[in-house]
């Protein structure tokens, strides 16, 4: 009850029982006056000190009226729904109010908040503000707060229960409000976790549209933020006991304030999200036994010349060596097809030496005078001489369409069996797009070049089949997803896409880019060899892991970077096992 209502009650009490006004005695007037004053006093703590000049709907604007002009002084009130005070957070808090237009939420920018302010501005607190209207990055807000008055400690409004996804109209209506998602969501990207403390969420793991044919998905993304826009948060949020948060994890209990910033819809949680490690780290692969194992591995710029494309300093190089050795040990491969080794003899020799020393397994690089090209990085073929014999030197395809000449060699199992050839390639990347010409037309830029490289590769394989053996296995980073033209160009010649043949669509990935998964790393077999393939699969040690765990991770993650195989590269290795019967 408001004070003016109490006075009206006093007036009614002053009326005669027959409805006619009459004068009251002094004692009776005193009693009624005391009652009215007591009513006023009892209600005062629940009321704000003075009338508001505008509600949050008027400040923010509605369909019928625009937002108030920037810089206008207002007195308004509401309930604090999310407090993110301080320079390391959002430097403000969210206010929500029930208006005639429905619930409205608004951010209050308050960089000068004191410790006393932080004690008072907690979720559930009913406050009145003397502030000015403002705008930041297209979002209406309150700022230049001159005074904060406590009106009452009210209950938090019930979070609006939501199901993801929502259309833009619904999202715009809910912006700034307290919401809750009834169903768990999936982490589909973690690239920005170490840099900005945020995760990409969707109903399910998202795949590149061109990764597999007829694999349609709802593509809406919600960013799970951390109540801050600072760079390189320390500690990094949302990690599990292993110090990671993998793509494929599930998250429930999502309650917080919905907002739009940096071109994305974001949730700043007001309750701690509950994570389920639905995609745990994999164990090392089983030993191949009688099978012969070939693995393709993009080693993410192994450079012994520091400060170029790979390690920036000796510490990073040591991290890289340790992680690559742990990955190779877990692969238990007999033949390694490597991508992104520095194009110098010393770098490859160093890598072979380091892998042999750190794994306890002797590796050799296939030699020869094959032209490795002039690009900063090259390919390499390594093998275990105790398990397999290299029966040829390197062959190279020096068609000028290639940036890095594909390499091939023929091998013979030590335990007997037919010879076969392993070919490795690294097609033109989708980055460094030109302004015109071979631009992105749905499959990334330089797709025309990759198609031309695939055609040259088909001719190279035909020559190898004529000169050596028809039993050929092509592995490597082709920088094209499974349903894109370069891969179709190769499969149209009769090559078998082993990943597509052996794995369901949800397991066909070796790389994650902008929260979308897919396989850029391939294993394609000639018909003569395809029947001998006993198993093929990526080993998901890298693409699902956050980038800050890599050898070149930021200082804020230094204590989390370990000499294990996880995030030893940005690509997952791909393994192909050949059966003893068919090899």
Coordinates of C-alpha atoms in Angstrom, one line a residue:
X1 CA 0.0 0.0 0.0
X2 CA 1.3 3.4 -1.0
X3 CA 1.3 6.5 1.4
X4 CA -1.4 8.2 -0.6
X5 CA -3.6 5.1 -0.2
X6 CA -3.1 5.3 3.5
X7 CA -4.3 8.9 3.5
X8 CA -7.4 7.8 1.6
X9 CA -8.0 5.1 4.2
X10 CA -7.7 7.8 6.9
X11 CA -10.3 9.9 5.0
X12 CA -12.7 6.9 4.9
X13 CA -12.2 6.2 8.6
X14 CA -13.1 9.8 9.2
X15 CA -16.6 9.4 7.7
X16 CA -19.7 9.0 9.9
X17 CA -21.3 5.6 10.1
X18 CA -24.3 6.9 8.2
X19 CA -22.1 8.2 5.3
X20 CA -22.3 11.9 6.3
X21 CA -19.1 13.7 7.1
X22 CA -18.8 14.9 10.6
X23 CA -16.2 16.4 12.9
X24 CA -14.2 14.0 15.0
X25 CA -13.1 14.4 18.5
X26 CA -9.5 15.2 19.2
X27 CA -8.8 11.8 20.8
X28 CA -10.4 9.9 17.8
X29 CA -8.5 12.1 15.3
X30 CA -5.3 11.3 17.1
X31 CA -6.0 7.6 17.0
X32 CA -6.7 7.6 13.3
X33 CA -3.7 9.8 12.6
X34 CA -1.4 7.4 14.5
X35 CA -2.9 4.4 12.6
X36 CA -2.2 6.1 9.3
X37 CA 1.3 7.0 10.2
X38 CA 2.0 3.5 11.3
X39 CA 0.7 2.2 8.0
X40 CA 3.0 4.6 6.1
X41 CA 6.0 3.6 8.2
X42 CA 5.3 -0.1 7.7
X43 CA 5.1 0.3 4.0
X44 CA 8.0 2.7 3.5
X45 CA 10.8 0.0 3.2
X46 CA 8.9 -1.7 0.4
X47 CA 8.7 1.5 -1.6
X48 CA 11.4 3.4 -3.6
X49 CA 12.3 6.8 -2.2
X50 CA 10.7 8.7 -5.0
X51 CA 8.6 8.2 -8.1
X52 CA 10.2 6.8 -11.2
X53 CA 10.4 9.1 -14.3
X54 CA 10.5 6.2 -16.8
X55 CA 10.2 2.4 -16.7
X56 CA 12.6 0.1 -18.5
X57 CA 10.2 -0.4 -21.4
X58 CA 10.2 3.4 -22.1
X59 CA 14.0 3.6 -21.7
X60 CA 14.6 0.7 -24.1
X61 CA 11.9 1.5 -26.5
X62 CA 9.0 -0.6 -27.8
X63 CA 7.3 -1.4 -31.1
X64 CA 5.2 1.7 -30.6
X65 CA 7.9 4.1 -29.4
X66 CA 11.6 4.6 -29.8
X67 CA 14.2 4.3 -27.0
X68 CA 14.8 7.5 -25.0
X69 CA 17.5 9.7 -26.4
X70 CA 21.1 9.0 -25.2
X71 CA 22.2 11.1 -22.3
X72 CA 18.7 11.7 -20.8
X73 CA 18.6 11.7 -17.0
X74 CA 16.1 9.1 -15.6
X75 CA 14.9 7.7 -12.3
X76 CA 13.9 4.1 -12.7
X77 CA 13.8 0.8 -10.7
X78 CA 13.9 -2.9 -11.1
X79 CA 15.2 -6.2 -9.6
X80 CA 18.9 -7.1 -10.1
X81 CA 19.0 -10.4 -12.0
X82 CA 22.8 -10.7 -12.7
X83 CA 25.6 -8.9 -11.0
X84 CA 28.9 -8.7 -13.0
X85 CA 30.6 -5.8 -11.3
X86 CA 34.3 -5.0 -11.7
X87 CA 36.9 -4.5 -14.4
X88 CA 37.5 -8.3 -14.8
X89 CA 33.8 -8.8 -15.4
X90 CA 31.2 -6.7 -17.3
X91 CA 31.6 -3.6 -15.1
X92 CA 27.9 -3.6 -14.4
X93 CA 24.7 -5.5 -13.7
X94 CA 21.4 -6.5 -15.2
X95 CA 18.1 -5.0 -14.1
X96 CA 14.7 -6.5 -14.8
X97 CA 11.2 -4.9 -14.4
X98 CA 7.6 -6.0 -15.0
X99 CA 6.1 -3.4 -17.2
X100 CA 2.8 -3.0 -19.0
X101 CA 4.6 -4.2 -22.1
X102 CA 5.8 -7.3 -20.2
X103 CA 9.1 -8.1 -18.5
X104 CA 12.0 -5.9 -19.7
X105 CA 15.7 -6.4 -19.0
X106 CA 18.5 -3.8 -19.3
X107 CA 22.2 -3.6 -18.6
X108 CA 23.5 -1.0 -16.2
X109 CA 27.1 0.0 -16.9
X110 CA 28.7 1.0 -13.6
X111 CA 32.5 1.0 -13.8
X112 CA 32.9 3.1 -10.7
X113 CA 31.1 0.6 -8.4
X114 CA 32.6 0.4 -4.9
X115 CA 32.8 -2.6 -2.6
X116 CA 29.7 -1.3 -0.8
X117 CA 27.9 -1.2 -4.2
X118 CA 28.9 -4.8 -4.8
X119 CA 27.5 -5.8 -1.4
X120 CA 24.2 -4.1 -2.2
X121 CA 23.8 -4.9 -5.9
X122 CA 23.1 -8.6 -5.6
X123 CA 20.5 -10.7 -7.5
X124 CA 17.1 -10.3 -6.0
X125 CA 17.7 -6.8 -4.8
X126 CA 15.0 -4.2 -5.7
X127 CA 16.8 -1.0 -6.4
X128 CA 16.1 2.5 -7.8
X129 CA 18.7 4.2 -10.0
X130 CA 19.4 7.8 -10.8
X131 CA 21.3 7.4 -14.1
X132 CA 21.4 8.4 -17.8
X133 CA 20.5 6.6 -20.9
X134 CA 23.2 5.3 -23.2
X135 CA 24.1 2.9 -25.9
X136 CA 27.1 0.6 -26.5
X137 CA 27.7 -1.5 -29.5
X138 CA 24.1 -1.1 -30.6
X139 CA 22.6 -2.1 -27.2
X140 CA 20.6 0.3 -25.1
X141 CA 21.9 0.6 -21.5
X142 CA 21.9 2.7 -18.4
X143 CA 25.1 4.5 -17.5
X144 CA 26.6 7.4 -15.5
X145 CA 24.9 6.1 -12.3
X146 CA 24.6 9.0 -9.8
X147 CA 22.7 7.3 -7.0
X148 CA 21.5 3.8 -6.1
X149 CA 18.7 3.4 -3.6
X150 CA 17.6 0.1 -2.1
X151 CA 13.8 -0.3 -2.3
X152 CA 13.3 -3.8 -0.9
X153 CA 14.7 -7.3 -1.2
X154 CA 12.3 -8.9 -3.6
X155 CA 12.2 -12.4 -5.0
X156 CA 14.1 -12.9 -8.2
X157 CA 11.8 -13.1 -11.2
X158 CA 11.3 -16.6 -12.4
X159 CA 13.6 -17.3 -15.4
X160 CA 11.8 -17.5 -18.7
X161 CA 11.9 -21.2 -19.7
X162 CA 13.2 -21.6 -23.2
X163 CA 13.9 -24.3 -25.8
X164 CA 16.8 -23.7 -28.2
X165 CA 16.7 -22.5 -31.0
X166 CA 14.6 -19.3 -31.0
X167 CA 13.9 -17.0 -33.9
X168 CA 15.3 -13.5 -34.0
X169 CA 12.1 -11.9 -32.9
X170 CA 11.9 -14.0 -29.8
X171 CA 15.5 -13.4 -29.0
X172 CA 15.2 -9.7 -29.4
X173 CA 12.2 -9.7 -27.0
X174 CA 14.2 -11.6 -24.4
X175 CA 17.4 -9.6 -24.7
X176 CA 18.6 -8.6 -21.2
X177 CA 16.2 -10.9 -19.3
X178 CA 16.8 -13.8 -17.0
X179 CA 16.2 -17.1 -18.9
X180 CA 16.7 -20.8 -18.4
X181 CA 17.1 -23.6 -21.0
X182 CA 15.1 -26.7 -20.2
X183 CA 17.2 -29.1 -22.3
X184 CA 20.9 -29.7 -22.3
X185 CA 23.0 -28.2 -25.2
X186 CA 26.1 -29.5 -26.8
X187 CA 29.5 -27.8 -27.0
X188 CA 30.1 -27.5 -30.7
X189 CA 33.1 -25.2 -30.6
X190 CA 35.8 -24.2 -28.0
X191 CA 38.1 -22.0 -30.0
X192 CA 37.4 -18.9 -27.9
X193 CA 37.5 -20.6 -24.5
X194 CA 41.1 -19.7 -23.7
X195 CA 40.9 -16.3 -25.3
X196 CA 37.5 -15.0 -24.2
X197 CA 36.1 -17.6 -21.8
X198 CA 33.3 -18.6 -24.1
X199 CA 31.9 -21.8 -25.7
X200 CA 29.7 -22.3 -28.8
X201 CA 26.6 -24.3 -28.0
X202 CA 24.0 -25.9 -30.2
X203 CA 21.4 -28.7 -30.0
X204 CA 24.1 -31.1 -31.4
X205 CA 27.6 -31.1 -32.7
X206 CA 27.5 -29.0 -35.9
X207 CA 29.2 -30.3 -39.1
X208 CA 30.3 -28.4 -42.2
X209 CA 27.4 -28.6 -44.7
X210 CA 29.7 -30.0 -47.3
X211 CA 31.1 -32.7 -45.0
X212 CA 28.6 -35.4 -45.9
X213 CA 25.8 -35.5 -48.4
X214 CA 22.2 -35.0 -47.1
X215 CA 23.3 -34.3 -43.5
X216 CA 21.0 -31.4 -42.7
X217 CA 21.2 -29.7 -39.3
X218 CA 19.6 -26.8 -37.3
X219 CA 22.6 -24.5 -37.2
X220 CA 21.7 -21.9 -34.5
X221 CA 24.5 -21.2 -32.0
X222 CA 24.3 -19.8 -28.5
X223 CA 27.5 -18.5 -26.9
X224 CA 28.0 -19.6 -23.3
X225 CA 30.0 -16.6 -21.9
X226 CA 31.5 -16.1 -18.5
X227 CA 30.2 -12.8 -17.3
X228 CA 33.2 -11.0 -18.8
X229 CA 34.6 -9.7 -22.1
X230 CA 38.2 -9.7 -20.9
X231 CA 40.8 -11.4 -23.0
X232 CA 42.8 -14.5 -21.8
X233 CA 40.9 -15.1 -18.5
X234 CA 42.8 -16.7 -15.7
X235 CA 41.6 -19.1 -14.6
X236 CA 40.0 -20.3 -17.8
X237 CA 36.4 -21.2 -17.0
X238 CA 34.4 -24.4 -17.6
X239 CA 37.2 -26.9 -17.5
X240 CA 36.9 -30.4 -16.2
X241 CA 39.4 -32.2 -13.9
X242 CA 41.7 -32.9 -16.8
X243 CA 42.0 -29.2 -17.6
X244 CA 40.0 -29.4 -20.8
X245 CA 36.5 -28.9 -22.2
X246 CA 36.1 -31.0 -25.3
X247 CA 33.8 -30.4 -28.3
X248 CA 30.9 -32.9 -27.8
X249 CA 30.5 -32.2 -24.1
X250 CA 26.9 -31.6 -22.9
X251 CA 25.9 -28.8 -20.6
X252 CA 22.7 -28.6 -18.5
X253 CA 21.3 -26.2 -16.0
X254 CA 21.8 -23.2 -18.2
X255 CA 20.3 -20.2 -16.3
X256 CA 21.5 -16.6 -16.8
X257 CA 21.0 -13.4 -18.7
X258 CA 20.5 -13.4 -22.4
X259 CA 22.3 -10.7 -24.4
X260 CA 23.6 -9.9 -27.8
X261 CA 27.2 -8.8 -28.2
X262 CA 30.0 -9.2 -30.7
X263 CA 27.7 -10.5 -33.4
X264 CA 26.3 -13.4 -31.4
X265 CA 23.6 -14.2 -28.9
X266 CA 25.2 -14.9 -25.5
X267 CA 24.2 -16.3 -22.1
X268 CA 26.0 -14.9 -19.0
X269 CA 25.2 -17.6 -16.4
X270 CA 23.9 -16.7 -13.0
X271 CA 24.0 -20.3 -11.9
X272 CA 26.9 -22.7 -12.4
X273 CA 26.4 -24.8 -15.6
X274 CA 26.5 -28.5 -15.2
X275 CA 28.8 -30.3 -17.7
X276 CA 28.7 -33.9 -18.8
X277 CA 31.8 -35.3 -20.4
X278 CA 29.8 -36.9 -23.2
X279 CA 32.9 -37.1 -25.4
X280 CA 35.7 -38.1 -23.1
X281 CA 39.4 -38.3 -24.1
X282 CA 40.2 -41.5 -26.0
X283 CA 42.7 -44.0 -24.8
X284 CA 45.8 -44.9 -26.9
X285 CA 45.0 -47.2 -29.8
X286 CA 45.4 -50.9 -29.5
X287 CA 48.6 -52.4 -31.0
X288 CA 48.0 -53.4 -34.6
X289 CA 49.3 -57.0 -33.9
X290 CA 49.5 -58.9 -37.2
X291 CA 47.9 -56.0 -39.0
X292 CA 50.0 -53.3 -40.7
X293 CA 49.1 -49.8 -39.6
X294 CA 49.4 -46.6 -41.7
X295 CA 48.7 -43.2 -40.1
X296 CA 48.4 -39.7 -41.6
X297 CA 49.2 -36.8 -39.3
X298 CA 49.4 -33.1 -39.8
X299 CA 52.0 -32.1 -37.3
X300 CA 51.1 -28.4 -37.3
X301 CA 54.3 -26.7 -38.5
X302 CA 57.2 -28.6 -37.0
X303 CA 60.0 -26.0 -37.4
X304 CA 63.4 -26.2 -35.8
X305 CA 64.0 -22.6 -37.0
X306 CA 62.3 -20.7 -34.1
X307 CA 60.0 -17.7 -34.6
X308 CA 58.8 -18.7 -38.0
X309 CA 55.6 -20.7 -38.6
X310 CA 56.1 -23.2 -35.7
X311 CA 57.5 -22.8 -32.2
X312 CA 58.3 -19.2 -31.2
X313 CA 61.0 -20.3 -28.7
X314 CA 62.9 -23.2 -27.2
X315 CA 60.2 -23.8 -24.6
X316 CA 57.5 -24.1 -27.2
X317 CA 59.6 -26.4 -29.3
X318 CA 60.1 -28.7 -26.3
X319 CA 56.4 -28.8 -25.7
X320 CA 55.8 -29.6 -29.4
X321 CA 58.3 -32.4 -29.4
X322 CA 56.9 -34.0 -26.3
X323 CA 53.3 -33.8 -27.5
X324 CA 54.1 -35.2 -31.0
X325 CA 56.1 -38.0 -29.4
X326 CA 53.2 -38.9 -27.1
X327 CA 50.8 -38.9 -30.1
X328 CA 53.0 -41.1 -32.2
X329 CA 53.5 -43.5 -29.3
X330 CA 49.7 -43.7 -29.0
X331 CA 49.2 -44.3 -32.7
X332 CA 51.5 -47.4 -32.9
X333 CA 51.9 -46.8 -36.6
X334 CA 54.2 -48.8 -38.9
X335 CA 54.1 -46.1 -41.6
X336 CA 53.7 -42.4 -40.8
X337 CA 52.6 -39.9 -43.5
X338 CA 53.5 -36.5 -42.1
X339 CA 52.2 -33.0 -43.2
X340 CA 53.6 -29.6 -42.3
X341 CA 57.3 -30.3 -41.6
X342 CA 59.7 -27.4 -42.2
X343 CA 61.1 -27.7 -45.7
X344 CA 64.7 -28.2 -44.6
X345 CA 66.7 -31.5 -44.3
X346 CA 67.6 -30.6 -40.7
X347 CA 64.0 -30.3 -39.5
X348 CA 62.9 -33.7 -40.8
X349 CA 66.1 -35.3 -39.4
X350 CA 65.4 -33.7 -36.1
X351 CA 61.8 -34.9 -36.0
X352 CA 62.8 -38.5 -36.8
X353 CA 65.5 -38.4 -34.1
X354 CA 63.2 -36.9 -31.5
X355 CA 60.4 -39.4 -32.2
X356 CA 62.8 -42.4 -32.1
X357 CA 64.4 -41.2 -28.8
X358 CA 61.1 -40.3 -27.0
X359 CA 59.0 -43.3 -28.1
X360 CA 61.7 -46.0 -28.0
X361 CA 60.7 -47.1 -31.5
X362 CA 63.1 -46.6 -34.4
X363 CA 61.7 -44.6 -37.3
X364 CA 63.3 -43.9 -40.6
X365 CA 62.4 -41.4 -43.3
X366 CA 62.1 -42.7 -46.9
X367 CA 64.9 -41.0 -48.8
X368 CA 65.7 -40.2 -52.3
X369 CA 66.2 -37.3 -54.6
X370 CA 62.5 -36.4 -55.0
X371 CA 61.9 -32.7 -55.4
X372 CA 60.2 -31.4 -52.2
X373 CA 59.2 -28.1 -53.8
X374 CA 60.0 -24.6 -52.6
X375 CA 57.1 -24.1 -50.1
X376 CA 57.9 -23.4 -46.5
X377 CA 56.5 -26.8 -45.5
X378 CA 56.8 -30.2 -47.0
X379 CA 55.6 -33.8 -46.6
X380 CA 57.4 -36.9 -45.4
X381 CA 57.0 -40.6 -45.1
X382 CA 58.4 -42.4 -42.1
X383 CA 58.4 -46.1 -41.4
X384 CA 59.5 -48.7 -38.8
X385 CA 62.2 -50.9 -40.3
X386 CA 61.4 -53.7 -37.9
X387 CA 57.9 -54.0 -39.2
X388 CA 58.0 -52.9 -42.9
X389 CA 60.6 -52.5 -45.6
X390 CA 60.7 -49.5 -47.9
X391 CA 61.3 -51.1 -51.4
X392 CA 61.5 -47.8 -53.3
X393 CA 62.8 -44.3 -52.9
X394 CA 60.4 -41.4 -52.8
X395 CA 58.4 -40.5 -55.9
X396 CA 57.2 -36.9 -56.2
X397 CA 54.5 -35.4 -58.4
X398 CA 56.0 -32.1 -59.7
X399 CA 53.0 -30.9 -61.6
X400 CA 53.2 -27.1 -61.1
X401 CA 49.6 -27.1 -59.9
X402 CA 50.8 -28.4 -56.5
X403 CA 52.1 -26.0 -53.9
X404 CA 53.8 -29.0 -52.1
X405 CA 54.6 -31.9 -54.3
X406 CA 52.8 -35.1 -53.2
X407 CA 55.1 -37.9 -52.3
X408 CA 54.9 -41.7 -52.6
X409 CA 56.8 -44.8 -51.7
X410 CA 56.3 -48.6 -51.9
X411 CA 56.5 -50.9 -48.9
X412 CA 56.7 -54.6 -48.2
X413 CA 55.6 -56.1 -44.9
X414 CA 58.4 -57.9 -43.0
X415 CA 56.1 -60.8 -42.2
X416 CA 55.3 -61.3 -45.9
X417 CA 52.5 -60.1 -48.1
X418 CA 52.1 -58.1 -51.3
X419 CA 53.8 -54.7 -51.8
X420 CA 51.7 -51.6 -51.7
X421 CA 52.2 -47.9 -52.2
X422 CA 51.5 -45.1 -49.7
X423 CA 50.9 -41.6 -51.2
X424 CA 50.6 -38.5 -49.1
X425 CA 49.5 -35.0 -50.2
X426 CA 48.7 -31.6 -48.8
X427 CA 46.3 -29.6 -51.0
X428 CA 45.9 -25.8 -51.1
X429 CA 44.4 -24.5 -47.9
X430 CA 41.1 -22.5 -47.7
X431 CA 42.8 -19.5 -46.2
X432 CA 44.5 -16.4 -47.8
X433 CA 41.5 -15.9 -50.1
X434 CA 42.0 -13.7 -53.2
X435 CA 39.8 -10.7 -53.9
X436 CA 38.6 -12.2 -57.2
X437 CA 39.0 -15.3 -59.2
X438 CA 39.2 -18.5 -57.2
X439 CA 37.0 -17.1 -54.4
X440 CA 34.7 -18.9 -51.9
X441 CA 31.6 -20.2 -53.7
X442 CA 30.5 -22.6 -51.0
X443 CA 33.5 -24.8 -50.6
X444 CA 36.1 -22.3 -49.4
X445 CA 38.4 -20.3 -51.5
X446 CA 41.0 -21.9 -53.8
X447 CA 38.5 -24.7 -54.5
X448 CA 39.2 -24.6 -58.2
X449 CA 42.9 -25.0 -57.4
X450 CA 42.2 -28.0 -55.2
X451 CA 40.1 -29.6 -58.0
X452 CA 43.0 -29.1 -60.4
X453 CA 45.3 -30.7 -57.8
X454 CA 42.9 -33.7 -57.4
X455 CA 43.0 -34.2 -61.2
X456 CA 46.8 -34.1 -61.1
X457 CA 46.8 -36.5 -58.2
X458 CA 44.6 -39.0 -60.2
X459 CA 47.2 -38.9 -63.0
X460 CA 50.0 -39.4 -60.5
X461 CA 48.3 -42.4 -59.0
X462 CA 47.8 -43.9 -62.5
X463 CA 51.5 -43.6 -63.2
X464 CA 52.3 -45.2 -59.8
X465 CA 50.0 -48.1 -60.6
X466 CA 51.7 -48.6 -63.9
X467 CA 55.2 -48.3 -62.6
X468 CA 54.8 -50.0 -59.2
X469 CA 51.6 -51.5 -57.9
X470 CA 47.9 -51.0 -58.2
X471 CA 47.6 -51.4 -54.4
X472 CA 47.7 -47.7 -53.4
X473 CA 46.6 -45.8 -50.3
X474 CA 46.3 -42.0 -50.5
X475 CA 46.4 -40.3 -47.1
X476 CA 46.9 -36.7 -46.0
X477 CA 45.4 -33.3 -45.5
X478 CA 43.5 -32.5 -48.7
X479 CA 41.9 -29.4 -47.3
X480 CA 38.5 -30.4 -48.7
X481 CA 35.5 -31.8 -46.8
X482 CA 34.1 -35.2 -47.7
X483 CA 31.3 -34.1 -50.1
X484 CA 33.3 -31.4 -51.8
X485 CA 34.4 -31.4 -55.5
X486 CA 38.1 -32.3 -54.9
X487 CA 37.2 -35.5 -53.1
X488 CA 34.4 -36.3 -55.6
X489 CA 37.0 -35.9 -58.4
X490 CA 39.2 -38.6 -56.7
X491 CA 36.3 -41.0 -55.9
X492 CA 35.0 -40.6 -59.5
X493 CA 38.2 -42.3 -60.6
X494 CA 37.4 -45.3 -58.5
X495 CA 39.2 -44.5 -55.3
X496 CA 37.3 -45.6 -52.1
X497 CA 36.7 -42.9 -49.4
X498 CA 37.5 -45.2 -46.5
X499 CA 36.2 -42.7 -43.8
X500 CA 32.8 -42.4 -45.6
X501 CA 32.7 -46.2 -46.1
X502 CA 33.5 -47.2 -42.5
X503 CA 32.1 -44.4 -40.3
X504 CA 28.7 -42.9 -39.7
X505 CA 28.3 -39.1 -40.5
X506 CA 28.6 -38.1 -36.8
X507 CA 32.1 -39.6 -36.6
X508 CA 33.5 -38.2 -39.8
X509 CA 35.7 -35.4 -38.5
X510 CA 39.4 -34.5 -38.0
X511 CA 39.1 -30.8 -37.7
X512 CA 36.9 -28.1 -36.1
X513 CA 36.6 -24.7 -37.7
X514 CA 34.3 -21.9 -36.3
X515 CA 32.3 -24.5 -34.3
X516 CA 31.8 -26.9 -37.3
X517 CA 33.4 -30.3 -37.6
X518 CA 34.5 -32.2 -40.7
X519 CA 37.2 -34.3 -42.2
X520 CA 39.9 -32.5 -44.1
X521 CA 42.3 -35.4 -43.5
X522 CA 41.5 -38.4 -45.8
X523 CA 42.2 -42.0 -46.5
X524 CA 41.4 -43.1 -50.0
X525 CA 42.2 -46.6 -51.3
X526 CA 42.5 -48.0 -54.8
X527 CA 40.0 -50.8 -55.5
X528 CA 42.9 -53.2 -55.4
X529 CA 43.8 -52.3 -51.8
X530 CA 40.3 -51.4 -50.4
X531 CA 39.5 -55.0 -49.7
X532 CA 42.6 -55.3 -47.5
X533 CA 41.5 -52.5 -45.2
X534 CA 40.4 -54.0 -41.8
X535 CA 39.8 -50.7 -40.0
X536 CA 40.0 -46.9 -40.5
X537 CA 39.3 -44.2 -38.1
X538 CA 40.5 -40.8 -36.9
X539 CA 42.0 -40.8 -33.4
X540 CA 40.2 -37.8 -31.8
X541 CA 43.0 -36.4 -29.7
X542 CA 43.2 -32.9 -31.2
X543 CA 40.2 -31.4 -33.0
X544 CA 38.0 -31.7 -29.9
X545 CA 40.5 -30.1 -27.6
X546 CA 40.6 -26.3 -26.9
X547 CA 43.5 -24.6 -28.8
X548 CA 45.1 -23.2 -25.7
X549 CA 46.4 -26.7 -24.8
X550 CA 48.6 -26.6 -27.9
X551 CA 52.4 -26.1 -27.8
X552 CA 51.9 -22.4 -28.5
X553 CA 49.2 -21.9 -25.9
X554 CA 49.0 -18.5 -24.0
X555 CA 50.6 -17.8 -20.7
X556 CA 47.2 -18.0 -19.0
X557 CA 47.2 -21.7 -19.9
X558 CA 50.8 -22.5 -19.2
X559 CA 50.1 -24.7 -16.2
X560 CA 47.6 -26.7 -18.2
X561 CA 49.8 -27.7 -21.1
X562 CA 51.2 -31.2 -20.6
X563 CA 53.5 -33.6 -22.4
X564 CA 50.5 -35.7 -23.6
X565 CA 49.0 -36.3 -27.0
X566 CA 46.1 -34.0 -26.6
X567 CA 46.2 -30.9 -28.8
X568 CA 49.5 -32.1 -30.2
X569 CA 48.2 -30.6 -33.5
X570 CA 45.0 -28.9 -34.8
X571 CA 44.2 -32.0 -36.9
X572 CA 43.4 -35.5 -35.7
X573 CA 45.5 -38.3 -37.1
X574 CA 43.8 -40.8 -39.4
X575 CA 44.7 -44.5 -39.0
X576 CA 44.3 -47.3 -41.5
X577 CA 44.9 -50.9 -40.6
X578 CA 45.6 -53.5 -43.3
X579 CA 44.6 -57.1 -42.6
X580 CA 47.3 -59.8 -42.9
X581 CA 45.1 -61.8 -45.2
X582 CA 44.7 -59.0 -47.7
X583 CA 48.0 -57.3 -47.5

